[in-house]
PDB file of C-alpha atoms in Angstrom:
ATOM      1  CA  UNK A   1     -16.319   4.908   9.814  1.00 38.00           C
ATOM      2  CA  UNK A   2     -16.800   7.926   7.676  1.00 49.00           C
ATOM      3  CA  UNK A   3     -18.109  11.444   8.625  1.00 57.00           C
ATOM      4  CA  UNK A   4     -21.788  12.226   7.033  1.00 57.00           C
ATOM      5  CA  UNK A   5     -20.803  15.668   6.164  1.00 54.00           C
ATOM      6  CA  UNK A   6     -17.772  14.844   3.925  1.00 49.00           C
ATOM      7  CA  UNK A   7     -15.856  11.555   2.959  1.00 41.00           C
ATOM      8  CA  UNK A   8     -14.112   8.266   4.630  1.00 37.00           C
ATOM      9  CA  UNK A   9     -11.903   9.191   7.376  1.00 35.00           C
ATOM     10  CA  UNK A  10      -8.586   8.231   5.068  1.00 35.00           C
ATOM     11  CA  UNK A  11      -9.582  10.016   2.113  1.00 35.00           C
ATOM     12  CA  UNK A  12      -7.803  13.147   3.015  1.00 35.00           C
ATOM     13  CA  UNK A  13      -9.126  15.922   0.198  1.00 33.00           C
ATOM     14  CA  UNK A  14      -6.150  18.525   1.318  1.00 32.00           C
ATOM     15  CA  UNK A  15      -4.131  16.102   0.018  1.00 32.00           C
ATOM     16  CA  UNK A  16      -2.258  16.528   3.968  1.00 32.00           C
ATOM     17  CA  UNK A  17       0.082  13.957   5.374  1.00 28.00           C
ATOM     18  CA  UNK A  18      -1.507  11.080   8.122  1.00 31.00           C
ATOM     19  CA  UNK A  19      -1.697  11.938  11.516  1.00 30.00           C
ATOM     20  CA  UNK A  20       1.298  11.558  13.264  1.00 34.00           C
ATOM     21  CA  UNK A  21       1.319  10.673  16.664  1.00 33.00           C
ATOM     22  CA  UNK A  22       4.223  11.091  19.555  1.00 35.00           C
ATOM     23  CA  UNK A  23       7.286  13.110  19.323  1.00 33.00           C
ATOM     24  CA  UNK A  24       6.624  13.574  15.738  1.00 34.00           C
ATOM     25  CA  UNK A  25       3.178  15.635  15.775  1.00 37.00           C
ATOM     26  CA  UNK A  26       4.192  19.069  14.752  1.00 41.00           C
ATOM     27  CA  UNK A  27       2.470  21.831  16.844  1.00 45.00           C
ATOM     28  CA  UNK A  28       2.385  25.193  16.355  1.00 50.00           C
ATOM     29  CA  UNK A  29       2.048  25.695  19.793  1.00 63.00           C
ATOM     30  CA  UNK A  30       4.681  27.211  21.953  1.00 75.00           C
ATOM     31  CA  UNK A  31       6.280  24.384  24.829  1.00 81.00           C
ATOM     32  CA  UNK A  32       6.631  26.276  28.206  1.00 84.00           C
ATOM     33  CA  UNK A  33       9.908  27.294  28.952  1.00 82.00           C
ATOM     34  CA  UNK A  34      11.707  25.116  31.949  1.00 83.00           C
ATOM     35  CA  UNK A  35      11.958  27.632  34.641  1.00 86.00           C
ATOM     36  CA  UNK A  36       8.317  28.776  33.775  1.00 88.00           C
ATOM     37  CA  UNK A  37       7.051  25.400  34.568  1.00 89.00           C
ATOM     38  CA  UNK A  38       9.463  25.115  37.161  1.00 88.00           C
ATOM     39  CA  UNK A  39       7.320  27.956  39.442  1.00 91.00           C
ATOM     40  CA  UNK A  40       3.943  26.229  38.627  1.00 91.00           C
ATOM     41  CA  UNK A  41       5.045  22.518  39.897  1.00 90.00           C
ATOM     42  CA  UNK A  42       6.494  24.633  43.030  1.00 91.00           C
ATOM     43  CA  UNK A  43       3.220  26.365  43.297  1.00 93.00           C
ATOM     44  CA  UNK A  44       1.585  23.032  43.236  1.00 93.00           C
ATOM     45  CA  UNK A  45       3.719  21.390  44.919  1.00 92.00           C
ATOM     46  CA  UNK A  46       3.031  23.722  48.049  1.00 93.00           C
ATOM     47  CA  UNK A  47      -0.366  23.242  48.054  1.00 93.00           C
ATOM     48  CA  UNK A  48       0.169  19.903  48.053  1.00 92.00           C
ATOM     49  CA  UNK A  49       1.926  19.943  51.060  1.00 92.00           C
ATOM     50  CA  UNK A  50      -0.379  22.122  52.767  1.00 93.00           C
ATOM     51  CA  UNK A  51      -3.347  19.742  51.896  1.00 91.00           C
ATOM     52  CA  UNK A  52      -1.273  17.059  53.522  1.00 89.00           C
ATOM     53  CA  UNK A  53      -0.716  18.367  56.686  1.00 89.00           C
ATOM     54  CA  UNK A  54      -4.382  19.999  56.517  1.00 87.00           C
ATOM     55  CA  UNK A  55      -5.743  16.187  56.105  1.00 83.00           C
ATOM     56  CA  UNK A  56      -2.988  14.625  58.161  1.00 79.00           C
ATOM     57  CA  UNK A  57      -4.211  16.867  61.370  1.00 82.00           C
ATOM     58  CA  UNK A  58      -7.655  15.831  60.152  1.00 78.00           C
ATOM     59  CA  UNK A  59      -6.317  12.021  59.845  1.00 73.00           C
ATOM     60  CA  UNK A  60      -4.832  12.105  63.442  1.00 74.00           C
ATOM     61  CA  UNK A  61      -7.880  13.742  65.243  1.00 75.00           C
ATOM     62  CA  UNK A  62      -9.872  10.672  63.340  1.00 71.00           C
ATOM     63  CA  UNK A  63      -7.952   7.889  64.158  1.00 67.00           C
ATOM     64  CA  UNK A  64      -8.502   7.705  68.138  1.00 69.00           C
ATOM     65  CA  UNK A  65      -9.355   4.377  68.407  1.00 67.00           C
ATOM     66  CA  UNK A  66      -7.517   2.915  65.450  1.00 70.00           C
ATOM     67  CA  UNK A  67      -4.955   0.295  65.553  1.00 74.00           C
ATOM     68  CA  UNK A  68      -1.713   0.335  63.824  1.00 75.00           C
ATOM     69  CA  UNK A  69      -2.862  -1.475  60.932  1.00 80.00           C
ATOM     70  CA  UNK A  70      -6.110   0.952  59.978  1.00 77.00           C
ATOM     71  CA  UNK A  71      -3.754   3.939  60.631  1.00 75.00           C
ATOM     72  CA  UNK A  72      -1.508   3.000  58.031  1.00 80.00           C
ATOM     73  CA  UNK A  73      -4.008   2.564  55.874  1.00 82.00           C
ATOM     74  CA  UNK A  74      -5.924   5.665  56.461  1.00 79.00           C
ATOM     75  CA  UNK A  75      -1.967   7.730  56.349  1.00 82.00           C
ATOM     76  CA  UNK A  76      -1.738   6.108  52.649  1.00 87.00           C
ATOM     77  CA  UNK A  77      -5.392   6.657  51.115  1.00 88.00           C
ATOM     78  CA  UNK A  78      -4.940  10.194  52.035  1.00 86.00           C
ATOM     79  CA  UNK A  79      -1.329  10.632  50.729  1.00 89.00           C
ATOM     80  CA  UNK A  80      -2.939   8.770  47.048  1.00 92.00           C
ATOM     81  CA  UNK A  81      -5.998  11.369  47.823  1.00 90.00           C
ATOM     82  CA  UNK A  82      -3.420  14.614  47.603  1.00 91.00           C
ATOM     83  CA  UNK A  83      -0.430  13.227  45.354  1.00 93.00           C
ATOM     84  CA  UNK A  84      -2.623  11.294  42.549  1.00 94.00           C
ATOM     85  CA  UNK A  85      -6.443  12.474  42.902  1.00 92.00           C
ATOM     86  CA  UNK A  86      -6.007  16.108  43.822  1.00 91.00           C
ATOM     87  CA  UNK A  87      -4.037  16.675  40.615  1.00 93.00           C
ATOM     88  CA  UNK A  88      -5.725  14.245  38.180  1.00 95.00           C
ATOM     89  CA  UNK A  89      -9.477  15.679  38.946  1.00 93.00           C
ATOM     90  CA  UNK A  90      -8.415  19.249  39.094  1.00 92.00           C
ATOM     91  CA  UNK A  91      -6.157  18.803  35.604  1.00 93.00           C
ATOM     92  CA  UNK A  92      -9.353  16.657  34.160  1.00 92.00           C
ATOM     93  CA  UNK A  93     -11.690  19.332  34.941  1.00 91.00           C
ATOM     94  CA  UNK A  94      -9.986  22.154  34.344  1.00 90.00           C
ATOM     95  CA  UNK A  95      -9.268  20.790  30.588  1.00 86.00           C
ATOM     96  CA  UNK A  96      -5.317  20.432  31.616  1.00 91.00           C
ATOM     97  CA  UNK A  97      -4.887  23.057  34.059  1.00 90.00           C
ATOM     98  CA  UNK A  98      -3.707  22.973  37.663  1.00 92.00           C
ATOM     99  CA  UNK A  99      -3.422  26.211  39.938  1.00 91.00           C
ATOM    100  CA  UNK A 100       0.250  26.499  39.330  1.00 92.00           C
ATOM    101  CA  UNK A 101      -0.046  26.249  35.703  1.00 92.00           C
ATOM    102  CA  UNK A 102      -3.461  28.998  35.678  1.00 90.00           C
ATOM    103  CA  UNK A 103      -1.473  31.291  37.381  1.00 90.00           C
ATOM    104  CA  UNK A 104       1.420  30.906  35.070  1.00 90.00           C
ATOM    105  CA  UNK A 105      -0.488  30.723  31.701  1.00 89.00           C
ATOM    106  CA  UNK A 106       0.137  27.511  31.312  1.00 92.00           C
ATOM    107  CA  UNK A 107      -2.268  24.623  29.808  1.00 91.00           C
ATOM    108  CA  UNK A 108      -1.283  20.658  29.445  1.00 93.00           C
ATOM    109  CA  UNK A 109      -2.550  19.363  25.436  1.00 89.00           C
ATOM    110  CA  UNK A 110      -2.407  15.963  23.842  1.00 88.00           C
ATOM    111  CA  UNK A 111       0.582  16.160  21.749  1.00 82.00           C
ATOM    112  CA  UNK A 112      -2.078  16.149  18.811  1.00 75.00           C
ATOM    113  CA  UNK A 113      -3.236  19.532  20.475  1.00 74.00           C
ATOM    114  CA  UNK A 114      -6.215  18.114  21.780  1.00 79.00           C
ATOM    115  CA  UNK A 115      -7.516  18.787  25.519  1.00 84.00           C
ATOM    116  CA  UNK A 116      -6.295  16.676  28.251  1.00 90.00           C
ATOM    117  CA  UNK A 117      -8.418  13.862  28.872  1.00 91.00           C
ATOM    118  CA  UNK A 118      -8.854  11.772  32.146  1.00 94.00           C
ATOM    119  CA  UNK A 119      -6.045   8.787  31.409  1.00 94.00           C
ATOM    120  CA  UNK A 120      -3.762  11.498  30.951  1.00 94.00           C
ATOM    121  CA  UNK A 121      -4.089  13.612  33.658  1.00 94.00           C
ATOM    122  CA  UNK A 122      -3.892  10.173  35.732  1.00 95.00           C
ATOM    123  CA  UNK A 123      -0.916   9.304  33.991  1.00 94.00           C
ATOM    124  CA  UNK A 124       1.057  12.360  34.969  1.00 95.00           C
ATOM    125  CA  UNK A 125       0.205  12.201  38.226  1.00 94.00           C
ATOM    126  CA  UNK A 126       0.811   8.594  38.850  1.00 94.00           C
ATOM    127  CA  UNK A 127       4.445   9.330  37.151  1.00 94.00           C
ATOM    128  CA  UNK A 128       4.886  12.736  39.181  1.00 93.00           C
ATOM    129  CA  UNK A 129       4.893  10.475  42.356  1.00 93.00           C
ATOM    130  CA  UNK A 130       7.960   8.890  41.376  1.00 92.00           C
ATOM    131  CA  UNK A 131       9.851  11.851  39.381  1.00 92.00           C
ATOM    132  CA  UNK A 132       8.551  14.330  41.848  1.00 90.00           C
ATOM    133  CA  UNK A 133       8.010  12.959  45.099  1.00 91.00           C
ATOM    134  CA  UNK A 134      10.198  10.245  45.687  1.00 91.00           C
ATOM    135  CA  UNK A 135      13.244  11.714  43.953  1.00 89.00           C
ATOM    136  CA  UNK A 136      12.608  15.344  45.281  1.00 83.00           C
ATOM    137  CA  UNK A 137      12.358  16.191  41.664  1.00 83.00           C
ATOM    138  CA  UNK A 138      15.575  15.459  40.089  1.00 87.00           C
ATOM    139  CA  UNK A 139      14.029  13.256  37.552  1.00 89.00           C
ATOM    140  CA  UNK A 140      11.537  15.701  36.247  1.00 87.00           C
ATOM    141  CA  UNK A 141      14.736  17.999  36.390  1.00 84.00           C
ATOM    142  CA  UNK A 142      16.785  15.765  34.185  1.00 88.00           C
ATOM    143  CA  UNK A 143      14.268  14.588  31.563  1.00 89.00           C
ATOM    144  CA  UNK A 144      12.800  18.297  31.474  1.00 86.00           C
ATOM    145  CA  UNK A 145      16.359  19.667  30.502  1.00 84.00           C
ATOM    146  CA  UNK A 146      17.736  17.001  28.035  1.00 86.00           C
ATOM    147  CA  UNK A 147      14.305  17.697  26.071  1.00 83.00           C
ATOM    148  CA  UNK A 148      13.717  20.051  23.598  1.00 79.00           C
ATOM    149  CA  UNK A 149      10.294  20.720  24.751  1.00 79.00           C
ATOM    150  CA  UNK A 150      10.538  20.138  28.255  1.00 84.00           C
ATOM    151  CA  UNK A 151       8.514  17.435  28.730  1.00 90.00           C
ATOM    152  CA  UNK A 152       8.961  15.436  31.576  1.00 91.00           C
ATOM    153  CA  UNK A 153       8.559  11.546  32.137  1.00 92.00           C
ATOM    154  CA  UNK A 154       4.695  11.759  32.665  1.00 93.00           C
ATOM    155  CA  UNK A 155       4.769  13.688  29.649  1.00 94.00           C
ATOM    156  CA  UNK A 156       5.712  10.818  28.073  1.00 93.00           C
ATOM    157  CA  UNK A 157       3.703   8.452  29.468  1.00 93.00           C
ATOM    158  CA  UNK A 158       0.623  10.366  28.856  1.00 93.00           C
ATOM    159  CA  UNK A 159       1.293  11.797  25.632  1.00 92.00           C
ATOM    160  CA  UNK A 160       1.090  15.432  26.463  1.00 92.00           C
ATOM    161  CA  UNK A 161       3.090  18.098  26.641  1.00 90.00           C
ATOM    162  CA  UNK A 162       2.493  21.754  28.394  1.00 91.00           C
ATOM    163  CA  UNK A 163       2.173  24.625  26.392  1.00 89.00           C
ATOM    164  CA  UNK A 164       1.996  28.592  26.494  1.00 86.00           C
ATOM    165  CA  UNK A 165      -1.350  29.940  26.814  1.00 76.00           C
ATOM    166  CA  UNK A 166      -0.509  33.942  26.890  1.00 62.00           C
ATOM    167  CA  UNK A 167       0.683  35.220  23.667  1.00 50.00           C
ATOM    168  CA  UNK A 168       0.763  38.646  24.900  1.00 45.00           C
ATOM    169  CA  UNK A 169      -2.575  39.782  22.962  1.00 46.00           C
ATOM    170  CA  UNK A 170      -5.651  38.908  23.116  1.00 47.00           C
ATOM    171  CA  UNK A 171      -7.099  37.421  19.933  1.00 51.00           C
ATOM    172  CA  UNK A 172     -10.616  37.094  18.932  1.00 54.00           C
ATOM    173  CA  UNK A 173     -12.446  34.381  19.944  1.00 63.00           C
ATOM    174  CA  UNK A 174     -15.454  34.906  18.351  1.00 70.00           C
ATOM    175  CA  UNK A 175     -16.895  32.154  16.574  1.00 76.00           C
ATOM    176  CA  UNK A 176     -19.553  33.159  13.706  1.00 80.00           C
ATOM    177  CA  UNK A 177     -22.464  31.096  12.126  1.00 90.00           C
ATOM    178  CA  UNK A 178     -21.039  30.020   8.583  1.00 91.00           C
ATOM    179  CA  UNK A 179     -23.606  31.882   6.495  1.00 91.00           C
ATOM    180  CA  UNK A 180     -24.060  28.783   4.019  1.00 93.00           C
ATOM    181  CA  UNK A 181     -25.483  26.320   7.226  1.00 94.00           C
ATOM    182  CA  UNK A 182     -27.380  29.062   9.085  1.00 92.00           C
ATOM    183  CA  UNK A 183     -30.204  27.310   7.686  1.00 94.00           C
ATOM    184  CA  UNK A 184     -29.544  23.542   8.300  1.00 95.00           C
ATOM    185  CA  UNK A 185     -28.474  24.574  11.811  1.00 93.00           C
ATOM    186  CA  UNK A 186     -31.721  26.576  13.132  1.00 93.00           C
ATOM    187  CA  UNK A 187     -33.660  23.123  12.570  1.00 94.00           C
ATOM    188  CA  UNK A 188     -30.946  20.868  13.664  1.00 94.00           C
ATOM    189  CA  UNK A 189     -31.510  18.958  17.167  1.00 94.00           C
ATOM    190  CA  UNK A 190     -28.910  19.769  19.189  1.00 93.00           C
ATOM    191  CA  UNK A 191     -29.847  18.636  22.817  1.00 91.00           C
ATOM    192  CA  UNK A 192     -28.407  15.358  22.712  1.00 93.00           C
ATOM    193  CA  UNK A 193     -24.744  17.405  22.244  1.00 93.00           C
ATOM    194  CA  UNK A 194     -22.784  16.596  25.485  1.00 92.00           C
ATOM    195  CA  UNK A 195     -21.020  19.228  27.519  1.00 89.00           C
ATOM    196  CA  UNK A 196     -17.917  17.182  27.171  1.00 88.00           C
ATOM    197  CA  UNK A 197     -18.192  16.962  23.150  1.00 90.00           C
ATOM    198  CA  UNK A 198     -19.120  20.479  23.113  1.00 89.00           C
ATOM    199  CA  UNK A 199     -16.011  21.748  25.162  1.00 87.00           C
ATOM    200  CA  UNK A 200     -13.293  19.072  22.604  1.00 87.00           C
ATOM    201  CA  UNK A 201     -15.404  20.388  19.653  1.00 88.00           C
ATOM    202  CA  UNK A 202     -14.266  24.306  20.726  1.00 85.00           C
ATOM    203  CA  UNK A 203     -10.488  23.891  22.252  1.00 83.00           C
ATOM    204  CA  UNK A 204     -10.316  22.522  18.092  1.00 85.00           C
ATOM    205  CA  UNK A 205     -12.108  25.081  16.340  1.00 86.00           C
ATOM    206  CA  UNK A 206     -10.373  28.062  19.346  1.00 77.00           C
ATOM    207  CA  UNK A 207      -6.635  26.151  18.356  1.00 79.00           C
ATOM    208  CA  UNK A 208      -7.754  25.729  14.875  1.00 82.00           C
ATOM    209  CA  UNK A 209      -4.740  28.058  13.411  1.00 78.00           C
ATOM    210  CA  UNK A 210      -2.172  26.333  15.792  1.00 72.00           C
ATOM    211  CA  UNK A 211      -2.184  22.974  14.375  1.00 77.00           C
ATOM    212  CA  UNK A 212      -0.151  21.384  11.834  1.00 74.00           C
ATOM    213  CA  UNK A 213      -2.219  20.685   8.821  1.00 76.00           C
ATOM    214  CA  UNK A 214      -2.103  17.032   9.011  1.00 77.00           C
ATOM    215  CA  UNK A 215      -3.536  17.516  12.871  1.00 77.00           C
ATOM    216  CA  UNK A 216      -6.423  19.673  11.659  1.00 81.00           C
ATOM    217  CA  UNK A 217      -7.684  17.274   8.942  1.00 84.00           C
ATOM    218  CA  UNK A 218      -7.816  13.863  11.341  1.00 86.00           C
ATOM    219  CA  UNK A 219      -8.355  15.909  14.167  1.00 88.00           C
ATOM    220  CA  UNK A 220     -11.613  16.908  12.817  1.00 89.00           C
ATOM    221  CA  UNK A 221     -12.924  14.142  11.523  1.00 91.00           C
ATOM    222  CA  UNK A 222     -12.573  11.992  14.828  1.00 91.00           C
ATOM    223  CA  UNK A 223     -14.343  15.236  16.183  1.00 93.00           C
ATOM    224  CA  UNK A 224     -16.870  15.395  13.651  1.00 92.00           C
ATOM    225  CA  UNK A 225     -17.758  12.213  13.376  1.00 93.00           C
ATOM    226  CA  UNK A 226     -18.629  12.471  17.266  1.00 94.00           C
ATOM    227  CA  UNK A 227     -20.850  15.593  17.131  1.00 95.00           C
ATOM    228  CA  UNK A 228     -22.349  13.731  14.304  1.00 93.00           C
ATOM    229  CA  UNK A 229     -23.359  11.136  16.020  1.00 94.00           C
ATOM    230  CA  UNK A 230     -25.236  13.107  18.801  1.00 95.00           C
ATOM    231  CA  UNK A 231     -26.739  15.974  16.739  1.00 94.00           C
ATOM    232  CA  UNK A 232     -29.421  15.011  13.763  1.00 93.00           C
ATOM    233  CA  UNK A 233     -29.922  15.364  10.717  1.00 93.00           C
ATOM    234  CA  UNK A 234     -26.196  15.395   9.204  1.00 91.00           C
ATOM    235  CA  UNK A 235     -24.987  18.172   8.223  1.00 92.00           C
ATOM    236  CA  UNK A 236     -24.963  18.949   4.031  1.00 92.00           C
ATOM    237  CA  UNK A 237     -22.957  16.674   1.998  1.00 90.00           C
ATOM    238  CA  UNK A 238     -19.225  18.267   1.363  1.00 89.00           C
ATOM    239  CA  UNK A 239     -19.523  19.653   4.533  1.00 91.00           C
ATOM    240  CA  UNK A 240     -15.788  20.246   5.834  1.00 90.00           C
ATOM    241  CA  UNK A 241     -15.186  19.248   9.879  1.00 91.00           C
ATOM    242  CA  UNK A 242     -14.367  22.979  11.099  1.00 91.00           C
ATOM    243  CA  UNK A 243     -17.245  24.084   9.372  1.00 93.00           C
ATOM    244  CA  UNK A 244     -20.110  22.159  10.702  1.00 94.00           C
ATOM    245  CA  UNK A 245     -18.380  22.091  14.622  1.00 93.00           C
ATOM    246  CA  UNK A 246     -18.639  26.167  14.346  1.00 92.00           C
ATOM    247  CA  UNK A 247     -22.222  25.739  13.145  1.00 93.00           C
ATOM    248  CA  UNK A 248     -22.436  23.489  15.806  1.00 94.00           C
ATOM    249  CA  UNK A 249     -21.360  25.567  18.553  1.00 93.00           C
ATOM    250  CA  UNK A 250     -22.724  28.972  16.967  1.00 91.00           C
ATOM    251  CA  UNK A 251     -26.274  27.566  17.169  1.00 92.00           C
ATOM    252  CA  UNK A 252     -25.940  26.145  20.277  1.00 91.00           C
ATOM    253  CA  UNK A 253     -24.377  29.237  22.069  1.00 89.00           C
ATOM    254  CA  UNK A 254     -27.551  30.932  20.151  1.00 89.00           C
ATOM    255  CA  UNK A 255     -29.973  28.902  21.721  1.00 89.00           C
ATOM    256  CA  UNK A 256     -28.334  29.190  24.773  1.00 86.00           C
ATOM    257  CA  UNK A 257     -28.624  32.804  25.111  1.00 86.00           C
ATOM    258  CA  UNK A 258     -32.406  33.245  23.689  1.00 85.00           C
ATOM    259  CA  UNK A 259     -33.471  30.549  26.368  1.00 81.00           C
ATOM    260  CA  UNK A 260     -31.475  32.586  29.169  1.00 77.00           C
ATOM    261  CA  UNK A 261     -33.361  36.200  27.572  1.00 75.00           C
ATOM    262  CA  UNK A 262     -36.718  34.226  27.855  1.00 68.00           C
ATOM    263  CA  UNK A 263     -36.788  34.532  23.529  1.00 52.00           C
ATOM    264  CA  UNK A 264     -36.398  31.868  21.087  1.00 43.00           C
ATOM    265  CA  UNK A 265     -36.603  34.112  18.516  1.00 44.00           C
ATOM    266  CA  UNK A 266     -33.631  33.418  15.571  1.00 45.00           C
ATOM    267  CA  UNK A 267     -30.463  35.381  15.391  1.00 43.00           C
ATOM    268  CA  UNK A 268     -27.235  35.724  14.478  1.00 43.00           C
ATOM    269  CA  UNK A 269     -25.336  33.001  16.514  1.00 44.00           C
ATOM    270  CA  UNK A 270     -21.683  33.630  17.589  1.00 44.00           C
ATOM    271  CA  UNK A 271     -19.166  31.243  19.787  1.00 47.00           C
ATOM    272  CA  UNK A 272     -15.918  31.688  20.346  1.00 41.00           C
ATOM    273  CA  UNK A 273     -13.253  31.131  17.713  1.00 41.00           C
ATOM    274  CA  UNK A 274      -9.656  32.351  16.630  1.00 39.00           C
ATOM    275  CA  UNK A 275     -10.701  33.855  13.730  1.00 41.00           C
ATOM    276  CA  UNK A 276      -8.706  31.271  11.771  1.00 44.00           C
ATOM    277  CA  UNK A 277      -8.873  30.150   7.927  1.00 44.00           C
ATOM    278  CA  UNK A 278     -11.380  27.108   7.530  1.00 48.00           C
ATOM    279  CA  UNK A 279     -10.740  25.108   4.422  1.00 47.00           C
ATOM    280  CA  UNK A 280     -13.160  25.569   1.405  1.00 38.00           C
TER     281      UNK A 280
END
């Protein structure tokens, strides 16, 4: 498969190594420190328990009538309910965040730097059962301390690893219309763009500067290619990936904002965006 706006997905033109999955990936993203993601899994942890008892009490007052076998069975759905769906949705939909890690400034990526998907967050929590739970954390201890990033056994399993989201200062997030596709982009039909693609499309362009080179190029084209498919018509031939997702993402924040005024008269679109250097 080969992205419309610029060539086959192995013909890298930055002349940038293959992407390298794993421990391997280089990030320019800063791992959380262990005691910092110690607080947030306590954090979590305690609302975890607190949902427990809130749904055990809830569990007990709805099991009058139950026999020993349905009881069981209702104890265990909610325990999988709080320990595995609890954090899996909320890490899922927050795009890798749990309330621990929000209120530490803390964010689980793909070790590619891309957003945490579904299988992932499931992953970790499946593992955090075991590492967590049943060992009262001393696994998650161990494997968090003998590794350099502090990635834990779910980590592994899921191919993340939890990063640093406060730097300290704020940088600019604003995401400009590249001047030379202003034109394809006002007539490009954009509705069929979903939410989901949307959000991958600007955790790459907003992380642009903090991946290795290697992780921009293929990172990009898998993202391209999938905006491509659900936008029309292509963008311009020689069209680089970071390029034509800011377009992407300029226009539609554009459009967005002259349907909410009630105008859908043209203007300058802007996103959000780290102000980073796009190739030529």
């Amino acid at each position: 498969m080969s992205y419309p706006g610029g060539g086959p997905v192995h013909d890298d033109p930055y002349g940038s190594t293959p992407l390298v999955t794993g421990d391997a990936v280089v990030l320019e993203l800063r791992p959380a420190g262990f005691a910092t993601r110690a607080i947030a899994l306590v954090i979590d942890m305690l609302l975890q328990v607190i949902l427990l008892v809130a749904l055990g009490m809830l569990g007990s007052w709805m099991s009058t009538g139950l026999d020993e076998a349905a009881l069981a069975a209702l104890t265990l759905g909610l325990s999988i309910l709080v320990l595995v769906g609890y954090p899996t949705a909320f890490e899922t939909l927050s795009r890798g965040r749990s309330l621990g890690k929000l209120a530490l400034g803390l964010r689980v990526v793909g070790t590619d730097g891309s957003p945490e998907r579904f299988r992932q967050a499931l992953g970790r929590a499946l593992m955090s059962v075991v590492e967590v739970w049943m060992t009262t954390g001393m696994v998650a201890l161990i494997t968090s301390l003998i590794n350099r990033d502090g990635r834990r056994l779910g980590d592994f399993v899921a191919g993340t690893t939890v990063v640093e989201e406060r730097t300290g200062r704020r940088r600019n997030e604003t995401i400009t219309m590249p001047p030379q596709l202003a034109g394809w982009a006002a007539n490009a039909e954009l509705s069929g763009l979903s939410p989901e693609t949307a959000a991958d499309a600007r955790q790459y362009v907003l992380r642009y500067d903090e991946l290795a080179e290697h992780t921009r190029y293929e990172l990009g084209i898998r993202l391209a290619e999938t905006v491509a498919a659900q936008v029309s018509p292509p963008p311009p031939p020689g069209t680089s990936p970071p390029y034509f997702l800011a377009a992407v993402l300029a226009e539609r924040r554009r459009r967005g904002m002259a349907s909410e005024a009630g105008n859908g008269a043209p203007g300058q679109g802007h996103e959000r965006f780290s102000g980073g250097r796009f190739p030529a």
